[in-house]
Amino acid sequence: MSGTGLSEYEERVISSVQENGYQIVSVFDPEDITSSFSYSVGFWETVGQPEIIILGLDGSMGRYAVEEAFRQCRNGLTITDGKAIEGLLKGYDETCVARQVHPDHFVRDYFNSAMWYHQWRTGQPLAAAMQLVWSYSGYYPWDDEAPQEIHEDQPVLYIGKPH
């Protein structure tokens, strides 16, 4: 892709989506795992699903969740708001719940590469993303009994409780 005006990183993202069907971007702070997250690039193009993001997990666990979500989408999973999804957290029986990200949260801090890639491929801004929300001691952030830690680990990018 030399001579395209794209950065090396952008070329790697494009190659990854073409070869694997997606790219995973992980932002990990070993000093503060609560600010760590992973998100997808290319789900909408390859499996016809919104991009996904999972917050508050270390890089390897976040990557696993995105990879497994992609595998399940390839096998027919449709990710919709409120959908419970099993098997995304390696070694845990926890169920994640997909929540539709509010457009106010389509920001570079969370979706930089996904926003760039979507704009580059379609000429349009990123229009859909889902947050994969995991439980803490059996509680989700929208549960009244949820511990404070879950709110610190998983910033809410969606609105309201699931249907």
Short mmCIF file of N, CA and C in Angstrom, two decimals, residues 2-94:
data_model
loop_
_atom_site.label_atom_id
_atom_site.label_comp_id
_atom_site.label_asym_id
_atom_site.label_seq_id
_atom_site.Cartn_x
_atom_site.Cartn_y
_atom_site.Cartn_z
N SER A 2 2.10 1.08 -0.25
CA SER A 2 3.03 2.21 -0.26
C SER A 2 2.54 3.29 -1.23
N GLY A 3 2.72 4.54 -0.82
CA GLY A 3 2.31 5.64 -1.67
C GLY A 3 0.84 6.01 -1.54
N THR A 4 0.15 5.44 -0.58
CA THR A 4 -1.28 5.71 -0.40
C THR A 4 -1.56 6.93 0.45
N GLY A 5 -0.53 7.42 1.13
CA GLY A 5 -0.74 8.53 2.05
C GLY A 5 -1.21 8.07 3.41
N LEU A 6 -1.29 6.76 3.61
CA LEU A 6 -1.71 6.20 4.90
C LEU A 6 -0.49 5.98 5.78
N SER A 7 -0.69 6.06 7.08
CA SER A 7 0.40 5.77 8.00
C SER A 7 0.62 4.26 8.05
N GLU A 8 1.76 3.85 8.59
CA GLU A 8 2.02 2.41 8.75
C GLU A 8 0.95 1.76 9.60
N TYR A 9 0.54 2.44 10.66
CA TYR A 9 -0.51 1.90 11.53
C TYR A 9 -1.81 1.72 10.75
N GLU A 10 -2.22 2.71 9.99
CA GLU A 10 -3.45 2.61 9.20
C GLU A 10 -3.37 1.46 8.21
N GLU A 11 -2.21 1.28 7.59
CA GLU A 11 -2.03 0.16 6.67
C GLU A 11 -2.14 -1.18 7.40
N ARG A 12 -1.62 -1.26 8.63
CA ARG A 12 -1.75 -2.50 9.42
C ARG A 12 -3.21 -2.78 9.77
N VAL A 13 -3.96 -1.75 10.11
CA VAL A 13 -5.39 -1.92 10.41
C VAL A 13 -6.11 -2.48 9.19
N ILE A 14 -5.89 -1.87 8.05
CA ILE A 14 -6.53 -2.32 6.80
C ILE A 14 -6.15 -3.77 6.51
N SER A 15 -4.87 -4.10 6.60
CA SER A 15 -4.42 -5.46 6.34
C SER A 15 -5.05 -6.46 7.31
N SER A 16 -5.13 -6.10 8.58
CA SER A 16 -5.72 -6.99 9.57
C SER A 16 -7.19 -7.26 9.27
N VAL A 17 -7.94 -6.22 8.93
CA VAL A 17 -9.36 -6.41 8.61
C VAL A 17 -9.50 -7.28 7.36
N GLN A 18 -8.65 -7.04 6.35
CA GLN A 18 -8.72 -7.85 5.13
C GLN A 18 -8.34 -9.31 5.39
N GLU A 19 -7.32 -9.55 6.21
CA GLU A 19 -6.83 -10.90 6.45
C GLU A 19 -7.62 -11.65 7.51
N ASN A 20 -7.99 -10.97 8.61
CA ASN A 20 -8.61 -11.63 9.75
C ASN A 20 -10.10 -11.33 9.89
N GLY A 21 -10.56 -10.29 9.24
CA GLY A 21 -11.95 -9.88 9.38
C GLY A 21 -12.16 -8.77 10.39
N TYR A 22 -11.11 -8.46 11.16
CA TYR A 22 -11.21 -7.43 12.18
C TYR A 22 -9.82 -7.06 12.66
N GLN A 23 -9.75 -5.97 13.38
CA GLN A 23 -8.56 -5.54 14.11
C GLN A 23 -9.02 -5.30 15.53
N ILE A 24 -8.21 -5.66 16.49
CA ILE A 24 -8.49 -5.34 17.89
C ILE A 24 -7.54 -4.25 18.33
N VAL A 25 -8.09 -3.24 18.96
CA VAL A 25 -7.28 -2.19 19.55
C VAL A 25 -7.46 -2.31 21.06
N SER A 26 -6.35 -2.49 21.77
CA SER A 26 -6.39 -2.57 23.23
C SER A 26 -5.61 -1.39 23.81
N VAL A 27 -6.25 -0.73 24.74
CA VAL A 27 -5.63 0.36 25.47
C VAL A 27 -5.50 -0.15 26.90
N PHE A 28 -4.26 -0.33 27.34
CA PHE A 28 -4.03 -0.96 28.63
C PHE A 28 -3.07 -0.15 29.47
N ASP A 29 -3.47 0.12 30.69
CA ASP A 29 -2.63 0.82 31.65
C ASP A 29 -2.35 -0.13 32.80
N PRO A 30 -1.14 -0.70 32.88
CA PRO A 30 -0.84 -1.66 33.94
C PRO A 30 -0.94 -1.05 35.34
N GLU A 31 -0.86 0.25 35.44
CA GLU A 31 -0.98 0.93 36.73
C GLU A 31 -2.44 1.11 37.14
N ASP A 32 -3.34 1.11 36.17
CA ASP A 32 -4.75 1.37 36.45
C ASP A 32 -5.62 0.59 35.47
N ILE A 33 -5.91 -0.67 35.81
CA ILE A 33 -6.68 -1.54 34.91
C ILE A 33 -8.07 -0.97 34.64
N THR A 34 -8.58 -0.15 35.56
CA THR A 34 -9.93 0.39 35.36
C THR A 34 -10.02 1.28 34.14
N SER A 35 -8.87 1.79 33.66
CA SER A 35 -8.92 2.63 32.47
C SER A 35 -8.58 1.83 31.20
N SER A 36 -8.45 0.52 31.32
CA SER A 36 -8.13 -0.33 30.18
C SER A 36 -9.38 -0.72 29.42
N PHE A 37 -9.24 -0.91 28.10
CA PHE A 37 -10.36 -1.36 27.29
C PHE A 37 -9.85 -1.90 25.96
N SER A 38 -10.72 -2.66 25.29
CA SER A 38 -10.42 -3.19 23.96
C SER A 38 -11.65 -2.96 23.08
N TYR A 39 -11.40 -2.71 21.79
CA TYR A 39 -12.52 -2.54 20.87
C TYR A 39 -12.17 -3.09 19.50
N SER A 40 -13.20 -3.30 18.71
CA SER A 40 -13.04 -3.89 17.38
C SER A 40 -12.99 -2.81 16.30
N VAL A 41 -12.39 -3.21 15.18
CA VAL A 41 -12.41 -2.42 13.96
C VAL A 41 -12.77 -3.39 12.84
N GLY A 42 -13.82 -3.12 12.10
CA GLY A 42 -14.16 -3.92 10.93
C GLY A 42 -15.31 -4.89 11.09
N PHE A 43 -15.91 -5.01 12.29
CA PHE A 43 -17.03 -5.93 12.48
C PHE A 43 -18.16 -5.62 11.50
N TRP A 44 -18.49 -4.33 11.36
CA TRP A 44 -19.62 -3.93 10.50
C TRP A 44 -19.38 -4.40 9.07
N GLU A 45 -18.13 -4.38 8.62
CA GLU A 45 -17.82 -4.74 7.24
C GLU A 45 -17.77 -6.25 7.04
N THR A 46 -17.22 -6.96 7.99
CA THR A 46 -16.98 -8.39 7.82
C THR A 46 -18.14 -9.27 8.25
N VAL A 47 -18.75 -8.95 9.39
CA VAL A 47 -19.85 -9.80 9.89
C VAL A 47 -21.17 -9.04 10.00
N GLY A 48 -21.21 -7.81 9.50
CA GLY A 48 -22.46 -7.05 9.50
C GLY A 48 -22.96 -6.71 10.89
N GLN A 49 -22.04 -6.55 11.83
CA GLN A 49 -22.41 -6.24 13.22
C GLN A 49 -21.76 -4.92 13.62
N PRO A 50 -22.31 -4.27 14.65
CA PRO A 50 -21.68 -3.04 15.12
C PRO A 50 -20.30 -3.33 15.70
N GLU A 51 -19.46 -2.32 15.74
CA GLU A 51 -18.20 -2.46 16.46
C GLU A 51 -18.52 -2.71 17.92
N ILE A 52 -17.59 -3.35 18.64
CA ILE A 52 -17.81 -3.62 20.06
C ILE A 52 -16.66 -3.06 20.88
N ILE A 53 -16.97 -2.78 22.13
CA ILE A 53 -15.97 -2.31 23.09
C ILE A 53 -16.26 -2.99 24.42
N ILE A 54 -15.19 -3.35 25.12
CA ILE A 54 -15.31 -3.90 26.47
C ILE A 54 -14.32 -3.16 27.34
N LEU A 55 -14.78 -2.68 28.47
CA LEU A 55 -13.97 -1.83 29.34
C LEU A 55 -13.64 -2.52 30.66
N GLY A 56 -12.53 -2.09 31.27
CA GLY A 56 -12.19 -2.53 32.61
C GLY A 56 -11.52 -3.88 32.72
N LEU A 57 -11.04 -4.42 31.61
CA LEU A 57 -10.34 -5.71 31.63
C LEU A 57 -8.93 -5.52 31.12
N ASP A 58 -8.01 -6.38 31.55
CA ASP A 58 -6.65 -6.27 31.03
C ASP A 58 -6.65 -6.60 29.55
N GLY A 59 -5.54 -6.28 28.88
CA GLY A 59 -5.46 -6.42 27.43
C GLY A 59 -5.74 -7.81 26.92
N SER A 60 -5.22 -8.85 27.58
CA SER A 60 -5.43 -10.22 27.07
C SER A 60 -6.89 -10.64 27.22
N MET A 61 -7.53 -10.30 28.33
CA MET A 61 -8.93 -10.66 28.52
C MET A 61 -9.82 -9.86 27.55
N GLY A 62 -9.51 -8.59 27.36
CA GLY A 62 -10.28 -7.77 26.41
C GLY A 62 -10.15 -8.29 24.99
N ARG A 63 -8.92 -8.65 24.61
CA ARG A 63 -8.69 -9.21 23.26
C ARG A 63 -9.47 -10.50 23.09
N TYR A 64 -9.43 -11.36 24.09
CA TYR A 64 -10.15 -12.63 24.01
C TYR A 64 -11.65 -12.37 23.80
N ALA A 65 -12.21 -11.43 24.54
CA ALA A 65 -13.64 -11.13 24.44
C ALA A 65 -14.00 -10.68 23.02
N VAL A 66 -13.17 -9.81 22.44
CA VAL A 66 -13.44 -9.33 21.08
C VAL A 66 -13.29 -10.47 20.07
N GLU A 67 -12.23 -11.27 20.21
CA GLU A 67 -12.03 -12.40 19.29
C GLU A 67 -13.18 -13.39 19.37
N GLU A 68 -13.62 -13.70 20.58
CA GLU A 68 -14.71 -14.66 20.76
C GLU A 68 -16.03 -14.09 20.22
N ALA A 69 -16.26 -12.80 20.43
CA ALA A 69 -17.47 -12.17 19.88
C ALA A 69 -17.46 -12.27 18.36
N PHE A 70 -16.30 -12.04 17.75
CA PHE A 70 -16.20 -12.15 16.30
C PHE A 70 -16.49 -13.58 15.85
N ARG A 71 -15.90 -14.56 16.54
CA ARG A 71 -16.13 -15.97 16.19
C ARG A 71 -17.63 -16.30 16.28
N GLN A 72 -18.27 -15.84 17.34
CA GLN A 72 -19.70 -16.11 17.50
C GLN A 72 -20.53 -15.41 16.42
N CYS A 73 -20.13 -14.19 16.05
CA CYS A 73 -20.84 -13.49 14.97
C CYS A 73 -20.68 -14.25 13.65
N ARG A 74 -19.50 -14.75 13.39
CA ARG A 74 -19.27 -15.55 12.18
C ARG A 74 -20.16 -16.79 12.16
N ASN A 75 -20.50 -17.28 13.37
CA ASN A 75 -21.35 -18.47 13.49
C ASN A 75 -22.82 -18.12 13.65
N GLY A 76 -23.20 -16.86 13.38
CA GLY A 76 -24.61 -16.50 13.36
C GLY A 76 -25.12 -15.61 14.47
N LEU A 77 -24.29 -15.27 15.46
CA LEU A 77 -24.74 -14.38 16.53
C LEU A 77 -25.07 -13.01 15.96
N THR A 78 -26.21 -12.47 16.36
CA THR A 78 -26.57 -11.09 16.06
C THR A 78 -26.51 -10.31 17.35
N ILE A 79 -25.69 -9.28 17.38
CA ILE A 79 -25.53 -8.48 18.59
C ILE A 79 -26.55 -7.36 18.58
N THR A 80 -27.45 -7.40 19.56
CA THR A 80 -28.48 -6.37 19.71
C THR A 80 -28.47 -5.86 21.14
N ASP A 81 -29.08 -4.70 21.36
CA ASP A 81 -29.12 -4.11 22.69
C ASP A 81 -29.84 -5.04 23.66
N GLY A 82 -29.19 -5.33 24.78
CA GLY A 82 -29.76 -6.20 25.80
C GLY A 82 -29.47 -7.68 25.60
N LYS A 83 -28.81 -8.04 24.52
CA LYS A 83 -28.50 -9.45 24.21
C LYS A 83 -27.47 -9.99 25.20
N ALA A 84 -27.80 -11.10 25.87
CA ALA A 84 -26.85 -11.78 26.75
C ALA A 84 -25.98 -12.69 25.89
N ILE A 85 -24.67 -12.62 26.11
CA ILE A 85 -23.72 -13.39 25.31
C ILE A 85 -22.82 -14.18 26.25
N GLU A 86 -22.80 -15.48 26.08
CA GLU A 86 -21.99 -16.39 26.90
C GLU A 86 -20.59 -16.55 26.31
N GLY A 87 -19.64 -16.93 27.13
CA GLY A 87 -18.34 -17.38 26.68
C GLY A 87 -17.34 -16.32 26.26
N LEU A 88 -17.57 -15.06 26.59
CA LEU A 88 -16.66 -14.01 26.16
C LEU A 88 -15.50 -13.78 27.12
N LEU A 89 -15.65 -14.28 28.35
CA LEU A 89 -14.60 -14.06 29.34
C LEU A 89 -13.92 -15.39 29.64
N LYS A 90 -12.77 -15.58 29.08
CA LYS A 90 -12.03 -16.83 29.19
C LYS A 90 -11.82 -17.23 30.65
N GLY A 91 -12.28 -18.45 30.97
CA GLY A 91 -12.10 -18.96 32.32
C GLY A 91 -13.19 -18.55 33.29
N TYR A 92 -14.18 -17.82 32.84
CA TYR A 92 -15.28 -17.37 33.70
C TYR A 92 -16.61 -17.78 33.09
N ASP A 93 -17.58 -18.06 33.93
CA ASP A 93 -18.91 -18.40 33.46
C ASP A 93 -19.80 -17.18 33.30
N GLU A 94 -19.24 -16.02 33.49
CA GLU A 94 -20.01 -14.79 33.42
C GLU A 94 -20.63 -14.58 32.04
#
